[in-house]
Coordinates of C-alpha atoms in Angstrom, one line a residue:
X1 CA 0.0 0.0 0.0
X2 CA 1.9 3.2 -1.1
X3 CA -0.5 6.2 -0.8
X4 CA -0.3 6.9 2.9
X5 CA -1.0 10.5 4.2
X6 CA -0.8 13.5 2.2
X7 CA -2.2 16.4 4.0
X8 CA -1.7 20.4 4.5
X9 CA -2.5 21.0 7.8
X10 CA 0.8 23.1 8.5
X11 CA 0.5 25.0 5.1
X12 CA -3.3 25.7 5.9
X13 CA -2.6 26.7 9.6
X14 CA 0.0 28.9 8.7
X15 CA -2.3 30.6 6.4
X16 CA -4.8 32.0 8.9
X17 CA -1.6 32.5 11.4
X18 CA -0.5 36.2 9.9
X19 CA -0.2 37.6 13.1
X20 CA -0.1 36.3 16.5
X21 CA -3.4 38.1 17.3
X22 CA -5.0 36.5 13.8
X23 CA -3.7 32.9 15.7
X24 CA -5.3 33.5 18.9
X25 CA -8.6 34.3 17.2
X26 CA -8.6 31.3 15.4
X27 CA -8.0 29.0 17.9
X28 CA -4.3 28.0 16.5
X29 CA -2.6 29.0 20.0
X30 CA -3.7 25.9 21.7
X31 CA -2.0 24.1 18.3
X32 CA 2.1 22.3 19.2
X33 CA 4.2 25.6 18.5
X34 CA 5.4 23.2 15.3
X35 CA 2.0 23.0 13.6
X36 CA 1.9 26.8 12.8
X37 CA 5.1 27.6 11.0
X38 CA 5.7 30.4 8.9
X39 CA 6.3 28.8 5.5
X40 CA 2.9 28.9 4.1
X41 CA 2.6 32.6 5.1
X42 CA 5.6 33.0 2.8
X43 CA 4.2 31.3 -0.4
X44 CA 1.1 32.4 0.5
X45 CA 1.1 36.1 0.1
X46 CA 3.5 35.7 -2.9
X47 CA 1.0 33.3 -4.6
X48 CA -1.3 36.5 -4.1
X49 CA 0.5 38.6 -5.9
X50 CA 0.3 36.5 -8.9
X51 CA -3.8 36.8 -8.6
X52 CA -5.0 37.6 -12.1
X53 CA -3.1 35.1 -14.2
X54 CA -5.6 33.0 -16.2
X55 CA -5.0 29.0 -17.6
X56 CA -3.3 30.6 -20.7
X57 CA -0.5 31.6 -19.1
X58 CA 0.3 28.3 -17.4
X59 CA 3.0 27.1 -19.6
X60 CA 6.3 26.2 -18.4
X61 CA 8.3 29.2 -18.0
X62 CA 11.5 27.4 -18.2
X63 CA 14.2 27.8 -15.0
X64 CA 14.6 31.1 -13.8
X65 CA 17.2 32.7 -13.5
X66 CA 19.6 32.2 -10.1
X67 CA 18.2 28.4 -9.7
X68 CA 20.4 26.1 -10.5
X69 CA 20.4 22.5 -11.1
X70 CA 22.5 20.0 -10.6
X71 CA 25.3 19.3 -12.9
X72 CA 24.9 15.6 -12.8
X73 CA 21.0 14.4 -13.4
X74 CA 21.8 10.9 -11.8
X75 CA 19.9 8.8 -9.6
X76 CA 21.2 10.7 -6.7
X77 CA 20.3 14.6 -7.7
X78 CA 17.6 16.8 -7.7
X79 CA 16.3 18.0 -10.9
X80 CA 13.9 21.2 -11.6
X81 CA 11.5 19.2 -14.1
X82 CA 8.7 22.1 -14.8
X83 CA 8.1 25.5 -13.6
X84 CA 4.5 26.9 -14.2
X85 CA 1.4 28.8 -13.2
X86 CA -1.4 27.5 -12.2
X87 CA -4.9 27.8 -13.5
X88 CA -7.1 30.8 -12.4
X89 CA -3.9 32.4 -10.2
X90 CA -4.6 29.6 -7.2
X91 CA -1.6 27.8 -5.7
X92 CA -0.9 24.0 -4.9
X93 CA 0.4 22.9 -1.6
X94 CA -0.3 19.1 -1.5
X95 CA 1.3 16.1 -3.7
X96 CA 0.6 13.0 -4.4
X97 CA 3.2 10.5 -6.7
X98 CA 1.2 8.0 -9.3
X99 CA 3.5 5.2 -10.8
X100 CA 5.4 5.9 -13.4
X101 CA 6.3 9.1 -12.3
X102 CA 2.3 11.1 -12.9
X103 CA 1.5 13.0 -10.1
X104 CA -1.8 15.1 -8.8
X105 CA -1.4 18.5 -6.9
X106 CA -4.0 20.0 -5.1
X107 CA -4.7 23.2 -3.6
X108 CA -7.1 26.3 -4.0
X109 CA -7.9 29.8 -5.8
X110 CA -10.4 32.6 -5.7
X111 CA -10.4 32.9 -2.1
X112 CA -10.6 36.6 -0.5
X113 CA -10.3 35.3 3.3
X114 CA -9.2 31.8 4.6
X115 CA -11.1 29.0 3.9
X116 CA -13.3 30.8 1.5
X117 CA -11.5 29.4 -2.1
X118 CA -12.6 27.0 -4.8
X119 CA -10.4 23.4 -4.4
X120 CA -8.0 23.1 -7.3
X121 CA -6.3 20.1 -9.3
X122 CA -3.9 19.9 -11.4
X123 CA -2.7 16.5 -13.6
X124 CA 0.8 15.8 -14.1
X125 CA 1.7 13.2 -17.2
X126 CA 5.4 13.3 -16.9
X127 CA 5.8 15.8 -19.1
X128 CA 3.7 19.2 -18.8
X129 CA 0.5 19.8 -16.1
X130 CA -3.3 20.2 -17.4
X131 CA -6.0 21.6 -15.0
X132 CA -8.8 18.9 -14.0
X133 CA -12.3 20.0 -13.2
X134 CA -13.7 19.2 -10.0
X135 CA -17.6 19.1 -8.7
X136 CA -19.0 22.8 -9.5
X137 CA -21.9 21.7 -7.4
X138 CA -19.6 21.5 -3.9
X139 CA -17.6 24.3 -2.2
X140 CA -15.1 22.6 -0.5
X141 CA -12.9 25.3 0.8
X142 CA -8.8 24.6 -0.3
X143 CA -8.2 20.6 -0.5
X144 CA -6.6 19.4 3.0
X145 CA -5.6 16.1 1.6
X146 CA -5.1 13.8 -1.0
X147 CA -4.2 10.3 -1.3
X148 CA -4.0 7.1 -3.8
X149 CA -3.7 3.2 -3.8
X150 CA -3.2 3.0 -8.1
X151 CA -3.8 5.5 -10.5
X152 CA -7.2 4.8 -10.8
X153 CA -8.2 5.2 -7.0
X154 CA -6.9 9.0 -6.1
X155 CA -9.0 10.6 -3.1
X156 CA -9.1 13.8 -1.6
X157 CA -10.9 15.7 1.2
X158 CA -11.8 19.5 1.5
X159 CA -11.4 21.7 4.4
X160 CA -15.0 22.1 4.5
X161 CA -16.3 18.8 4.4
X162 CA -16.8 16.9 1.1
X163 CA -14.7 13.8 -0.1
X164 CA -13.9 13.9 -3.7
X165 CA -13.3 10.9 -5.2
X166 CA -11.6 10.4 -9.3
X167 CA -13.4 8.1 -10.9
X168 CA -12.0 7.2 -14.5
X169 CA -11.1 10.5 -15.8
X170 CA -14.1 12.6 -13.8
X171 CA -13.9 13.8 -10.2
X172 CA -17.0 13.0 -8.6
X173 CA -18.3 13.7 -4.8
X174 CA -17.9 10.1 -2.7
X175 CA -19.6 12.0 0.2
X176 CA -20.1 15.8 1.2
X177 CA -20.4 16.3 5.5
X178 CA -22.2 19.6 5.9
X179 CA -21.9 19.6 9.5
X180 CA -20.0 22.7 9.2
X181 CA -17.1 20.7 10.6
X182 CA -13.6 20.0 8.7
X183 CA -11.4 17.4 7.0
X184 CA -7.7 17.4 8.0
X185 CA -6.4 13.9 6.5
X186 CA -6.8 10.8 4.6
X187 CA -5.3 7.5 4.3
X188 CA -6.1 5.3 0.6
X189 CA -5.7 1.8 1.2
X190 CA -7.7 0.8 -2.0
X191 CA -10.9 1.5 -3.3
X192 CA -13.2 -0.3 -0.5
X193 CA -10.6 0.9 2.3
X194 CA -10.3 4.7 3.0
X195 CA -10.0 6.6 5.9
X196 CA -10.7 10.0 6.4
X197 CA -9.8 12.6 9.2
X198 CA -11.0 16.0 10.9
X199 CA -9.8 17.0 14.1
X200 CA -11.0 20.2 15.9
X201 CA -8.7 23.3 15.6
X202 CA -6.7 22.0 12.8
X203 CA -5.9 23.9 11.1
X204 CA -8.8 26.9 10.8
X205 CA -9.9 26.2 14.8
X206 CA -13.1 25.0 13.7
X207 CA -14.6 21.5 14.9
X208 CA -13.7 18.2 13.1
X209 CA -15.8 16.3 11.4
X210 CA -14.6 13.3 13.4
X211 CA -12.7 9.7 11.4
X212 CA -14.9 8.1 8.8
X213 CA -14.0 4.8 7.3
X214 CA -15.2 4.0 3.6
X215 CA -16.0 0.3 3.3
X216 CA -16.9 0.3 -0.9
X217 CA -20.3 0.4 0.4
X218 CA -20.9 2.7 2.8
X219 CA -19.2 5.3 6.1
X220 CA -18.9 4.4 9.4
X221 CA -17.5 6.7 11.7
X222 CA -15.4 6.5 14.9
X223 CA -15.8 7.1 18.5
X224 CA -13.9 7.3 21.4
X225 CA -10.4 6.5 20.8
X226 CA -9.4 7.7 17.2
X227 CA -12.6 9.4 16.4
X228 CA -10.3 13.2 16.8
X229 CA -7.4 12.3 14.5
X230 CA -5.4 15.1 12.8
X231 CA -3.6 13.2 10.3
X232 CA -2.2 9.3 10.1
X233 CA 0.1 7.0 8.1
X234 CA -0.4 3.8 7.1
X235 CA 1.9 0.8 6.8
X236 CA -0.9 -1.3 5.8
X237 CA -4.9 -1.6 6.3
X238 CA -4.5 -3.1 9.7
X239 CA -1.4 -1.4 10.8
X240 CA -2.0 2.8 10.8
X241 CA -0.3 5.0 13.2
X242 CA -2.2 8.1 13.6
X243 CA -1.9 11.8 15.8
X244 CA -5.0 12.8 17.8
X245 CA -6.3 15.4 19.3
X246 CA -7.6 15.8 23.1
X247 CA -8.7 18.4 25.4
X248 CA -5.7 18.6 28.3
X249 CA -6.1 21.2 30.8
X250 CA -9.1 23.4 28.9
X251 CA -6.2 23.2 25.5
X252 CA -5.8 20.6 22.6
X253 CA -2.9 18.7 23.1
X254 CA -1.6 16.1 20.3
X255 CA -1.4 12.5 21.2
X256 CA 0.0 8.9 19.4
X257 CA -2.4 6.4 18.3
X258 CA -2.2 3.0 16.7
X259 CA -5.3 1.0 15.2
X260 CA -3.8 -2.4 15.0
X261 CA -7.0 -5.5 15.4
X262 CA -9.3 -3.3 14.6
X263 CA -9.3 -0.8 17.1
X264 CA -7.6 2.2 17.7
X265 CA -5.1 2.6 21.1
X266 CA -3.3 5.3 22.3
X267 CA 0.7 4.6 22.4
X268 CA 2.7 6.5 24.7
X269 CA 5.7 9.0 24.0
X270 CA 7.2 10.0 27.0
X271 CA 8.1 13.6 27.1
X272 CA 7.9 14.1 23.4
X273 CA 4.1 16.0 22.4
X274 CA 4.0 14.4 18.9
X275 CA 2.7 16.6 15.5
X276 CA 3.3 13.5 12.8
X277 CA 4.1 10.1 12.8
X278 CA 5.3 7.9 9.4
X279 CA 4.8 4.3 9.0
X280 CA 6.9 2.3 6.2
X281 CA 7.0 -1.5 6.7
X282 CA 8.2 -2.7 9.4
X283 CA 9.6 1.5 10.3
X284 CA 7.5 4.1 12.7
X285 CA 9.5 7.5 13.0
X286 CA 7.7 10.3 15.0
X287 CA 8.1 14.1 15.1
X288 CA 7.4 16.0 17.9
X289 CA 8.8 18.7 20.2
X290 CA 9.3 18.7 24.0
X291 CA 7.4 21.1 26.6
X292 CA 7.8 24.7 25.0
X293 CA 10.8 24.0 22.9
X294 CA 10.0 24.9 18.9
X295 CA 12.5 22.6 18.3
X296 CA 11.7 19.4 16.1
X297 CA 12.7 16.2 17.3
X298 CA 13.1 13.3 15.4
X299 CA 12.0 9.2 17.2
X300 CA 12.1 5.7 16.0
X301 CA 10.6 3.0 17.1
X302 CA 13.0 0.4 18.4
X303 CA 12.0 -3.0 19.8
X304 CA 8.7 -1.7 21.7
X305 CA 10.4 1.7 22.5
X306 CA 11.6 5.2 20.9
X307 CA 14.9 6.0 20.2
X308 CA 16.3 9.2 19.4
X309 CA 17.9 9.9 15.8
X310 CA 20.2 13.0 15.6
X311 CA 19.0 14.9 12.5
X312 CA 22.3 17.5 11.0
X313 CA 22.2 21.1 12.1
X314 CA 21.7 22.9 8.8
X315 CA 20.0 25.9 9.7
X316 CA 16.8 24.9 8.6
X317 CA 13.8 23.6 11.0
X318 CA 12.7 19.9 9.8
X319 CA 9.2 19.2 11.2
X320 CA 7.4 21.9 9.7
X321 CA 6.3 19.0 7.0
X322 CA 5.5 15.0 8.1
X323 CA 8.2 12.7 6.6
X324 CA 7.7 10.7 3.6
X325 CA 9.1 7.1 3.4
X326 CA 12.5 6.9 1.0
X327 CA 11.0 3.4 -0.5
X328 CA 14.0 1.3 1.2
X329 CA 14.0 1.8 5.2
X330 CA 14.7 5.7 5.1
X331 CA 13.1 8.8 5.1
X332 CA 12.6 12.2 3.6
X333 CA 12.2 15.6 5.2
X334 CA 11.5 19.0 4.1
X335 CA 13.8 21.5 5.7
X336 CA 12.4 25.3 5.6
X337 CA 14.2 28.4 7.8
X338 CA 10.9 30.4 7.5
X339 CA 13.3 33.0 5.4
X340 CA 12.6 33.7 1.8
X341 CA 16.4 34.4 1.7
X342 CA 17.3 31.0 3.0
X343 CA 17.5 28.0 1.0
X344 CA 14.8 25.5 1.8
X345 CA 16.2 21.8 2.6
X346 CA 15.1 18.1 1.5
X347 CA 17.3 16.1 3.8
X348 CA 17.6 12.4 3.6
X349 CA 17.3 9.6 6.3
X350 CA 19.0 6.4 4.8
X351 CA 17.9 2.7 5.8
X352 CA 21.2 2.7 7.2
X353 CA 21.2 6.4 9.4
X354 CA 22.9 8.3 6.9
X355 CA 22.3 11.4 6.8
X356 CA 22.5 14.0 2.7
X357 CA 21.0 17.1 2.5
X358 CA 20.3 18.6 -1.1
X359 CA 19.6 22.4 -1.0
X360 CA 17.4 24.6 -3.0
X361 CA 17.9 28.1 -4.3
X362 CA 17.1 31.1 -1.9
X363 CA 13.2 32.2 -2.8
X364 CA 12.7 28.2 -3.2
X365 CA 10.0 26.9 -0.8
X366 CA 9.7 23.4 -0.9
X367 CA 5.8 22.5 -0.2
X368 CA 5.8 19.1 -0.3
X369 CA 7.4 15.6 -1.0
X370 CA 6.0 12.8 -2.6
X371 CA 7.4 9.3 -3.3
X372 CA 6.8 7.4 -6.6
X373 CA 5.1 4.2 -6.2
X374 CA 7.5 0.8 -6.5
X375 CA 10.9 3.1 -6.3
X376 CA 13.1 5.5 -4.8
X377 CA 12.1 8.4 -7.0
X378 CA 10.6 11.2 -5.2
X379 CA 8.8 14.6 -6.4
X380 CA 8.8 17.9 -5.1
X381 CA 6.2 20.4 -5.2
X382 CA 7.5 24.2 -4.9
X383 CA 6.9 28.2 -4.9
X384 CA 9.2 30.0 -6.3
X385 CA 9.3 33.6 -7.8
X386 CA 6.0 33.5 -8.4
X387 CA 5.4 30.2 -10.3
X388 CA 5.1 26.7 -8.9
X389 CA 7.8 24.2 -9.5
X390 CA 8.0 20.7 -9.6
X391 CA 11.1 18.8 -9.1
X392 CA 12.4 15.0 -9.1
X393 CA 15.1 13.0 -7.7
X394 CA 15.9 9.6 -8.9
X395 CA 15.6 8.0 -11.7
X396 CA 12.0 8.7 -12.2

């Protein structure tokens, strides 16, 4: 099973969290310190300075000028494969890799406050991006998450509450909540087998919508333990690792959870206040930070207990974005300063604890990562310079 989580919490938190009076009256203070990061700010007020451009003007621009790629296009390089605009001025903030190296991106346009845009798709074919059109009938606020078991089972949930579902080559609405609640996550184990998540105050400080699991014939939603999950990662349908949300002290506090025999328990973590978690095989790593530290910490899951793994100091914070499994025992990260003048990070976890960090031109900021199925080939969504930017390492 190789679509696990994608999801935008941070990027969609950060949007509402301008100021630190904008965060309070959205609820976000009472979010981990981590969860509200200053990246999407960045791309977001650049991507509305390019509000105006229309489809026409989405063809590839070509590399701008001052980012460079790498010399070598080998198996172990990043390449800049396509810069572009996106349809109607909107921007993309979440990724998901099809095999063969296709790819959806999903995000919003049109909005004039938070939460207020159209959802937005966009179809990669390996070679140049078309615009997909989604449900006119449903206003589904920016897309939260997306996720896929094949190419011809890709999901994805709206902030507001609908479930969109691509069925052959036509998007079509698989449910629509209208609670007034909100979607957070997804997990695609296959087309009878999909997950979906809303926890309250992630990321807009509205309620969640609770977990809802798709059967292929109808939705059945959780209580009690797992029924307030942010976002989760699944190593298989009976093995997904999960964050939740509960009240602690009159605030939300974050929490592990594990629904292994079908039924969801919560899994301690010592010290550590956890904001994702990443399942691969046999693998679980977990970020989190510790009391009132912004600092990210990286844990794995050793024999029934976590162990510590000493990320490099390069300047750059690394839990901003949940980790993505490397396809062979590792892990990816997306490392981000919060500085348009910094260069944004994609560091690498080997199998073996090795540790490579490939950096990005300044004005680069890296949105998301995004594995390609049945290989070690990842994509990488990006801002830069007012244009969206996909890049590829491996042999894809």
């Amino acid at each position: 099973m190789w679509s696990l989580t994608r999801n935008g919490r941070i990027r969609l938190a950060a949007i509402v969290a301008v100021s630190a009076a904008a965060a309070v009256g959205t609820g976000l203070s009472a979010l981990p310190q981590a969860w509200a990061g200053s990246q999407g700010v960045a791309y977001r007020s650049a991507a509305n300075r390019t509000a105006g451009l229309v489809a026409a003007d989405r063809a590839a621009a070509g590399p701008a000028a001052g980012l460079a790629e790498p010399a070598s296009p080998g198996a172990g390089s990043w390449r800049l494969l396509r810069k572009w605009r996106v349809a109607h001025g909107g921007i993309l903030s979440v990724l998901v890799a099809l095999p063969h190296g296709d790819a959806w991106a999903f995000g919003e346009y049109g909005e004039v406050a938070p939460y207020s845009g159209h959802p937005l798709a966009e179809y990669w074919n390996g070679s140049a991006w078309s615009l997909s059109a989604l449900p006119a009938s449903v206003r589904c606020g920016p897309i939260a998450a997306a996720g896929a078991s094949s190419a011809a089972n890709v999901w994805a949930v709206g902030v507001d509450g609908c479930v969109l579902r691509l069925a052959g080559t036509k998007w079509t609405v698989a449910k629509n909540f209208t609670s007034g609640g909100q979607f957070t996550g997804i997990a695609v184990l296959g087309p009878s087998d999909v997950w979906v998540f809303g926890a309250t105050a992630a990321p807009a400080g509205r309620p969640g919508l609770g977990t809802w699991h798709y059967n292929g014939s109808f939705w059945r939603q959780t209580h009690g333990i797992g029924g307030e999950v942010q976002s989760a990662s699944a190593a298989s349908a009976t093995d997904i690792w999960a964050i939740g949300i509960a009240d602690h002290d009159n605030q939300l506090r974050s929490f592990l959870e594990h629904y292994t025999s079908g039924r969801w328990q919560r899994v301690a973590t010592g010290s550590l206040i956890p904001y994702s978690v990443l399942a691969s095989g046999s693998r679980v790593w977990m970020q989190g930070s510790v009391g009132q530290s912004p600092a990210s910490v990286l844990e794995r899951l050793h024999s029934g207990h976590w162990q510590p793994v000493a990320a490099p100091d390069a300047g750059a914070s690394y839990g901003q974005q949940p980790p993505i499994s490397d396809g062979r025992g590792g892990l990816w990260l997306i490392g981000t300063s919060g500085n348009l003048l910094v260069p944004d990070l994609a560091l690498h976890l080997s199998g073996t604890g090795r540790w490579t960090v490939s950096t990005f031109s300044a004005g680069t900021e890296l949105l998301d990562l995004a594995r390609v199925p049945a290989s070690t080939s990842v994509l990488g969504l990006a801002f830069i310079k007012g244009h969206m930017a996909l890049y590829g390492y491996g042999r894809g």
